[in-house]
Coordinates of N, CA and C in Angstrom, one line a residue:
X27 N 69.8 103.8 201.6 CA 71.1 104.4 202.0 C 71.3 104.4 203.5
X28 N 72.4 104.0 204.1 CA 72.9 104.3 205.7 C 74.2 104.8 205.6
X29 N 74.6 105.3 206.6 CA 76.0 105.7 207.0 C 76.2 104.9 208.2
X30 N 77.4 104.8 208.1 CA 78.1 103.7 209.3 C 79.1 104.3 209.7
X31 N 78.9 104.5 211.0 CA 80.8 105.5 211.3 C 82.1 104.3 212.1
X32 N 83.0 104.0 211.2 CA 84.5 103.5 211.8 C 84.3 103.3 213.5
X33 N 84.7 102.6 214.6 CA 84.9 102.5 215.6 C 86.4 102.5 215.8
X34 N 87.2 101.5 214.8 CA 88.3 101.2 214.8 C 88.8 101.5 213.6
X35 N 89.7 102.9 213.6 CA 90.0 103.4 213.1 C 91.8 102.5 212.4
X36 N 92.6 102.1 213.4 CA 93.6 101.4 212.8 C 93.1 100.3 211.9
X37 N 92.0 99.4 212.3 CA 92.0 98.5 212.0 C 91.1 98.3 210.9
X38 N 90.3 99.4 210.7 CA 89.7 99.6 209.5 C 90.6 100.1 208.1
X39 N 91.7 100.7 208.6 CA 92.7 101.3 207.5 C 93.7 100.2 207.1
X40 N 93.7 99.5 207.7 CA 94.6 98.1 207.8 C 94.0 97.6 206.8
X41 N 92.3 97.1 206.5 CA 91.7 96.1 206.4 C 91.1 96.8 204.8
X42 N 91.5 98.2 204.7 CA 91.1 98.8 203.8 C 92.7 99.2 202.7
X43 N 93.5 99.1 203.2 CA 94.9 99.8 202.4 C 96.0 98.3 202.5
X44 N 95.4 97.3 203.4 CA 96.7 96.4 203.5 C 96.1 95.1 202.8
X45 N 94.8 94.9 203.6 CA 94.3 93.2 203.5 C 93.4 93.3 202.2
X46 N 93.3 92.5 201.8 CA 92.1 91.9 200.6 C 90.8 92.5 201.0
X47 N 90.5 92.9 201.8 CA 88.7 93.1 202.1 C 88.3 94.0 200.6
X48 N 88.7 94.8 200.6 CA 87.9 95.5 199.7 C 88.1 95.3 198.3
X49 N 88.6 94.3 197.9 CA 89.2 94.4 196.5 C 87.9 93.5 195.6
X50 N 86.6 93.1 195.9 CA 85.7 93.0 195.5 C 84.7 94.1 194.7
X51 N 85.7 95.8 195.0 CA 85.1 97.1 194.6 C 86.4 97.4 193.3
X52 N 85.6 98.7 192.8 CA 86.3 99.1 191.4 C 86.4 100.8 192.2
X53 N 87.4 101.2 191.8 CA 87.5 102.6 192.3 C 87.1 103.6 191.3
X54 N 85.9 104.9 191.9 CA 85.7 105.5 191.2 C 86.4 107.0 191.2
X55 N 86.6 107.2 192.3 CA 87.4 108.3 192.4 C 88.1 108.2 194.2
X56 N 89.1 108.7 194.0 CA 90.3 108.7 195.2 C 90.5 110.5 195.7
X57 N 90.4 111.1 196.7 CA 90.7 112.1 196.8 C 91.3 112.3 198.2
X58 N 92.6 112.3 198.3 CA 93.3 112.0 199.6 C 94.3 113.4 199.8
X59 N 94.0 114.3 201.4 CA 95.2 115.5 201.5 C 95.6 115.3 202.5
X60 N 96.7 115.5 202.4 CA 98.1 115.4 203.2 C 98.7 116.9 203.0
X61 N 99.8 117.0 202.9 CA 100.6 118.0 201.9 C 100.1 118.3 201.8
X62 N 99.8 117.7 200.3 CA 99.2 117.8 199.4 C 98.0 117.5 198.9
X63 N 97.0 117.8 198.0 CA 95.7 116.5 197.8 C 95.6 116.3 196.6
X64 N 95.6 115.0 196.4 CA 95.6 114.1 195.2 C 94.8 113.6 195.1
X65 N 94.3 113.8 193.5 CA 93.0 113.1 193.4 C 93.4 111.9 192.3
X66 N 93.0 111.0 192.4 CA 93.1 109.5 191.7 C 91.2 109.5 190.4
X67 N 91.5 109.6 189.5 CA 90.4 109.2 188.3 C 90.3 108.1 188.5
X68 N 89.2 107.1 188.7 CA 89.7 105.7 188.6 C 89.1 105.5 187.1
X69 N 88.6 106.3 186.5 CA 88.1 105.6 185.4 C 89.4 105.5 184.0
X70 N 88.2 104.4 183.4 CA 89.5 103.6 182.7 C 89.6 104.4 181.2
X71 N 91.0 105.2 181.0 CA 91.1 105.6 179.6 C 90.8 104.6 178.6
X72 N 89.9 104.4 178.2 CA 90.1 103.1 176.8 C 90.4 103.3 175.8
X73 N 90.9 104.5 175.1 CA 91.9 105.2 174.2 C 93.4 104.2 174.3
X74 N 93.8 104.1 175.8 CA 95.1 103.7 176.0 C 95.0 102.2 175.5
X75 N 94.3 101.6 175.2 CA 94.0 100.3 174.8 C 93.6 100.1 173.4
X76 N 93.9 101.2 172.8 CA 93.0 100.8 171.7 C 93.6 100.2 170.6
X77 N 94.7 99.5 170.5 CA 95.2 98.7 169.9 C 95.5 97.4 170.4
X78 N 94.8 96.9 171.3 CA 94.7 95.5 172.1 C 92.7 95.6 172.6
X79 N 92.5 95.1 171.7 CA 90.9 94.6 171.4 C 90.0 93.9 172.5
X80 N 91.2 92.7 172.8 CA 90.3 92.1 173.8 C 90.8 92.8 175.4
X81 N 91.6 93.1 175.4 CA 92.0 93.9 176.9 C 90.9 95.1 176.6
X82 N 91.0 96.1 176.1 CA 89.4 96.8 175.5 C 88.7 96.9 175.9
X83 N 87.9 95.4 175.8 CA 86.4 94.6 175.8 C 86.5 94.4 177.3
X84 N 87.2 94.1 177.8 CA 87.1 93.1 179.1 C 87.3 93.9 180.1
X85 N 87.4 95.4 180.2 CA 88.0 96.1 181.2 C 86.6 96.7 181.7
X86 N 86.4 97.0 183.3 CA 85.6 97.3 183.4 C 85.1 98.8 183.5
X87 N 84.4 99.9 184.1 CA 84.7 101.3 183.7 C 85.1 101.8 184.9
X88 N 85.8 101.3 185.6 CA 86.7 101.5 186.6 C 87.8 100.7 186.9
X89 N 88.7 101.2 188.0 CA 90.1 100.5 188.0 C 89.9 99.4 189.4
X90 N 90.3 98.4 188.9 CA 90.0 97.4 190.5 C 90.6 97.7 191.8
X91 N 89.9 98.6 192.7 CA 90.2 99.0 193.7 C 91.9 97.7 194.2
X92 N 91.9 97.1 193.7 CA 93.4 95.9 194.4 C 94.2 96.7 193.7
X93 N 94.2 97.4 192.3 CA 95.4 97.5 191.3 C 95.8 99.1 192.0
X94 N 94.9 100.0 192.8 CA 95.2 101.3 193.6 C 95.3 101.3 194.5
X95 N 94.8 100.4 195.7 CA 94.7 100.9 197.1 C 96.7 101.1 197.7
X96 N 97.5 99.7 196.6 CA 99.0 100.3 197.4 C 99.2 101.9 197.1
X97 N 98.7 102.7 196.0 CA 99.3 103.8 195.2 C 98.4 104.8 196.9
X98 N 97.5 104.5 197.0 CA 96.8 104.9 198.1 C 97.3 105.1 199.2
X99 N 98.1 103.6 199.7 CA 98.7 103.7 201.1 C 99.6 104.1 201.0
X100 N 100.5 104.6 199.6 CA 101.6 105.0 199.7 C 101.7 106.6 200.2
X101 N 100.1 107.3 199.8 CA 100.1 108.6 199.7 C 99.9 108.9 201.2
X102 N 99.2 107.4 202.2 CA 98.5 108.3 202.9 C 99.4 108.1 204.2
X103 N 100.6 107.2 203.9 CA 101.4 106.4 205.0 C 102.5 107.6 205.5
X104 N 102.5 107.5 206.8 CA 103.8 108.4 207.3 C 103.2 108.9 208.9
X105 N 104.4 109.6 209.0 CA 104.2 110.1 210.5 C 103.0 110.9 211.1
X106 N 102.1 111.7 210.3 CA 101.0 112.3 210.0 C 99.8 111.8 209.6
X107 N 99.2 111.9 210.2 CA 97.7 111.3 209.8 C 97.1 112.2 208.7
X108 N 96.2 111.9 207.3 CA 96.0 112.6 206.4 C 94.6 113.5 207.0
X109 N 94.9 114.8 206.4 CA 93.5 115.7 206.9 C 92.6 115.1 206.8
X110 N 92.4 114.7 205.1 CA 90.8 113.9 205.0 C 91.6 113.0 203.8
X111 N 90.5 112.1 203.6 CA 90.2 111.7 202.5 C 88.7 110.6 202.3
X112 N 88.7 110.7 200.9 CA 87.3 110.8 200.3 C 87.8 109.7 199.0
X113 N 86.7 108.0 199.1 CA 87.3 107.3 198.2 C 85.6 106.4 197.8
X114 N 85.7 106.9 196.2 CA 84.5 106.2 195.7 C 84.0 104.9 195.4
X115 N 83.5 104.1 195.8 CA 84.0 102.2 195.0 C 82.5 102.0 195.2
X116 N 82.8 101.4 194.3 CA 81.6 100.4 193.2 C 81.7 98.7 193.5
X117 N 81.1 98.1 193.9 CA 81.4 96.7 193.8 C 80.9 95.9 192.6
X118 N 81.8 95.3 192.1 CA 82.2 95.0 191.1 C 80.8 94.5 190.5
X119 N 80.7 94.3 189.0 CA 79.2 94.6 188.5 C 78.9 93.3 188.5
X120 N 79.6 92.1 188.6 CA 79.3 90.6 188.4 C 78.6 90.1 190.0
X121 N 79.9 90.7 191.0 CA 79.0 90.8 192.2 C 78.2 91.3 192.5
X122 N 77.5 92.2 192.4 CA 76.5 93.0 192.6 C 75.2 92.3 191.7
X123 N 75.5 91.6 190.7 CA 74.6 90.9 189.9 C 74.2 90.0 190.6
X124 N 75.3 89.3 191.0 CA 75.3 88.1 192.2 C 74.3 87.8 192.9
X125 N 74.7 88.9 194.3 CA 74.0 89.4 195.1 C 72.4 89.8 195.0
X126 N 72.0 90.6 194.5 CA 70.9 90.8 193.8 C 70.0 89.7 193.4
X127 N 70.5 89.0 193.0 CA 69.9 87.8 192.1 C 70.0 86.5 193.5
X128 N 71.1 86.3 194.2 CA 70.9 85.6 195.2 C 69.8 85.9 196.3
X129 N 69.4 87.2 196.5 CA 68.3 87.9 197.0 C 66.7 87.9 196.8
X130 N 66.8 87.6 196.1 CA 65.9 87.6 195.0 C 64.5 88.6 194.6
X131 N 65.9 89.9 194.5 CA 65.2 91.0 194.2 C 63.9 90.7 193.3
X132 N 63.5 92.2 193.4 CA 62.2 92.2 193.1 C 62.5 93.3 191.5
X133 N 63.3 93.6 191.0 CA 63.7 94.2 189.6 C 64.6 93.5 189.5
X134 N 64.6 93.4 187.9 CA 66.3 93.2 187.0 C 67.5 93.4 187.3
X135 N 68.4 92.9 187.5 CA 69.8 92.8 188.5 C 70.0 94.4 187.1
X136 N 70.2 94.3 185.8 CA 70.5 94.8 184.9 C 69.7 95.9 184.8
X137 N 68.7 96.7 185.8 CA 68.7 97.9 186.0 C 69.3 98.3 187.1
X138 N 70.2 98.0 187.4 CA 70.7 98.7 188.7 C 72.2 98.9 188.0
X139 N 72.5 100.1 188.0 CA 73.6 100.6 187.6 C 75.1 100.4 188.4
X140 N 74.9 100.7 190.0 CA 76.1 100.2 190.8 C 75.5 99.9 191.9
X141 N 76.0 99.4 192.9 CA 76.3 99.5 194.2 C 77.3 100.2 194.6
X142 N 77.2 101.0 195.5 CA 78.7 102.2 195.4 C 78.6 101.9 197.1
X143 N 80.0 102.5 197.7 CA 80.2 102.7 199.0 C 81.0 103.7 198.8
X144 N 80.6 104.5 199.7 CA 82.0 106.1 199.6 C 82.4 105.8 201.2
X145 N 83.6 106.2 201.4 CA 84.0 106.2 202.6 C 84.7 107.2 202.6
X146 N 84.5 107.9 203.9 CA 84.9 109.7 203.9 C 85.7 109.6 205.4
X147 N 86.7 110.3 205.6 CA 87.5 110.4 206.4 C 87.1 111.9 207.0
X148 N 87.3 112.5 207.8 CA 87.5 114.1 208.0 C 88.7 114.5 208.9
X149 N 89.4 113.7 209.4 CA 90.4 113.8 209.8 C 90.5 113.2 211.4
X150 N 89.5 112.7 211.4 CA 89.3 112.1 213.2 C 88.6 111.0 213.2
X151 N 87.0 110.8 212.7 CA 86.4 109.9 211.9 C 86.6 109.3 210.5
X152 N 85.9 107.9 210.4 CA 85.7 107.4 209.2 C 84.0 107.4 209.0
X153 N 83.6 107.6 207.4 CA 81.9 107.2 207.8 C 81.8 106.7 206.4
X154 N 81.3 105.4 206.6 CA 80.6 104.8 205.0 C 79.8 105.0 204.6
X155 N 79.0 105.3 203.3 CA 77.9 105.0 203.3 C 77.4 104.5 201.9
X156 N 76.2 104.3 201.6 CA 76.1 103.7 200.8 C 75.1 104.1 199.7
X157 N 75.2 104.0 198.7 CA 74.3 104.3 197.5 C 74.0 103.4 196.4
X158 N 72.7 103.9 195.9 CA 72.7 102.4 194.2 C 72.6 103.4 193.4
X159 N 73.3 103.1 192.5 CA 72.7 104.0 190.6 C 71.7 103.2 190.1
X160 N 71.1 103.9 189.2 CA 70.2 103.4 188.2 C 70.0 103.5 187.3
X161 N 69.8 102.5 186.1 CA 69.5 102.7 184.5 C 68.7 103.8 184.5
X162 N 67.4 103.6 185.4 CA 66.1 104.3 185.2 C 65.8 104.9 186.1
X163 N 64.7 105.5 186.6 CA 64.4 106.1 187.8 C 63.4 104.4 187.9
X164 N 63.3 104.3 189.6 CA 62.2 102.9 189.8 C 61.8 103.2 190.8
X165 N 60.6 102.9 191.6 CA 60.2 103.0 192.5 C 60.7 102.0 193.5
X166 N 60.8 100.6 193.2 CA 61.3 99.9 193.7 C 62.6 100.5 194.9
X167 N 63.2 100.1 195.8 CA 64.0 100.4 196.7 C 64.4 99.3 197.4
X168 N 64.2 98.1 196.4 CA 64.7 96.8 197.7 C 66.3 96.2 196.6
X169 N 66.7 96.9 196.0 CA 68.2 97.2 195.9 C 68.7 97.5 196.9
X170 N 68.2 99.1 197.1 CA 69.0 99.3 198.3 C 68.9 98.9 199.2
X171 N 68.1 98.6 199.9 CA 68.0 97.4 201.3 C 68.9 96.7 201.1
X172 N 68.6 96.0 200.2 CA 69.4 94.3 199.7 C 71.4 95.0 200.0
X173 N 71.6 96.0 199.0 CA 73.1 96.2 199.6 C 73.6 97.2 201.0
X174 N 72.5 97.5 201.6 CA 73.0 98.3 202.7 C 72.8 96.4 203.5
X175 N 72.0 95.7 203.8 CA 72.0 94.6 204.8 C 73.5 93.8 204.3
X176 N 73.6 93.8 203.1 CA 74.9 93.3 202.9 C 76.0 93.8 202.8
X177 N 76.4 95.2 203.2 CA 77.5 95.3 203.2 C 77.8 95.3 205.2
X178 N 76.5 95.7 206.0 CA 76.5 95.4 207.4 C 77.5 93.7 207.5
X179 N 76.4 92.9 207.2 CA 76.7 91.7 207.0 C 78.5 91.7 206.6
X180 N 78.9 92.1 205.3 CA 80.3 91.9 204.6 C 81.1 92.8 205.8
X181 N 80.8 93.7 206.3 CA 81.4 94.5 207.3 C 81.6 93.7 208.5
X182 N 80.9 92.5 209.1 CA 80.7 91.7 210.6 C 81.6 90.7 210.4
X183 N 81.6 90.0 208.6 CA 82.5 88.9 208.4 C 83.8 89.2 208.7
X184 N 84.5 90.7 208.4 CA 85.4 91.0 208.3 C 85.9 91.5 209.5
X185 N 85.2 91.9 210.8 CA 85.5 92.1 212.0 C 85.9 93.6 211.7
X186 N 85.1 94.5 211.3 CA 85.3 95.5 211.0 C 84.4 96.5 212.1
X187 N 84.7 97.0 213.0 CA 83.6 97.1 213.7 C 83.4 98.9 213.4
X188 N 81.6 99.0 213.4 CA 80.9 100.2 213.3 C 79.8 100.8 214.2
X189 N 79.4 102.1 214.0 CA 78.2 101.8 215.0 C 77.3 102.8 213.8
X190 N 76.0 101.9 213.6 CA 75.0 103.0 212.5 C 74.6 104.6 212.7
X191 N 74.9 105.4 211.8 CA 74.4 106.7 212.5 C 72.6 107.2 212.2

């Protein structure tokens, strides 16, 4: 696990609510105050589906951070900067298989539960950080290595600049 704190605060919000960068993640929870504070479930009712089978099957257990982040910008956009907000994402399970497996981890891409990134606002700063789930408890820990080097890395590609805390 590391934390990484925002440098550039416009341009990280830009690159997080406007551009493509993050739509490789599934959202697991949204919690943004303004006003108000609104929290976003990202997980997927599959009840609402349950008369279309293959939509069903194919959905993943979260919502694709691309199909919320506008519902996001819409909450958090205006003359006011929002007090905080607090947003959960998962990178998507095919990538994270990916990755893993292009690494050439040392466990089963299929015991690792998520790759997660929370990014937490407090009202002045931003700070990312990062976590893995797991099927099982493992001793192993070169998961997490493997997605903290690469979200640095996916962070550099995108000109996102941070400084480690």
């Amino acid at each position: 696990m590391i934390a990484l704190q925002i440098t550039s605060m416009k341009q990280f919000m830009n690159q997080l609510l406007v551009a493509d960068t993050f739509e490789p993640f599934l959202l697991e929870e949204a919690v943004i105050g303004t006003a108000n504070t609104f929290t976003i479930d990202g997980h997927i009712n599959r009840e609402f589906y349950a008369n279309d089978d293959t939509q069903a099957e194919s959905l993943y257990d979260f919502r694709p951070w691309a199909e919320l982040k506008g519902l996001c910008f819409d909450l958090i956009k205006g003359k006011r900067t929002p007090l905080f907000f607090r947003f959960v994402l998962h990178l998507m399970p095919e990538k994270a298989t990916a990755l893993l497996e292009k690494e050439h981890c040392d466990i089963e891409a299929s015991q690792v539960k998520s790759l997660i990134l929370n990014i937490r606002y407090d009202g002045a700063k931003a700070t990312l950080t990062t976590a893995t789930a797991y099927h099982t408890f493992l001793l192993s820990k070169e998961p997490d290595t493997i997605w903290d080097k690469a979200l640095q890395k996916y962070l550099d590609g995108k000109g996102i600049p941070y400084e480690a805390l």
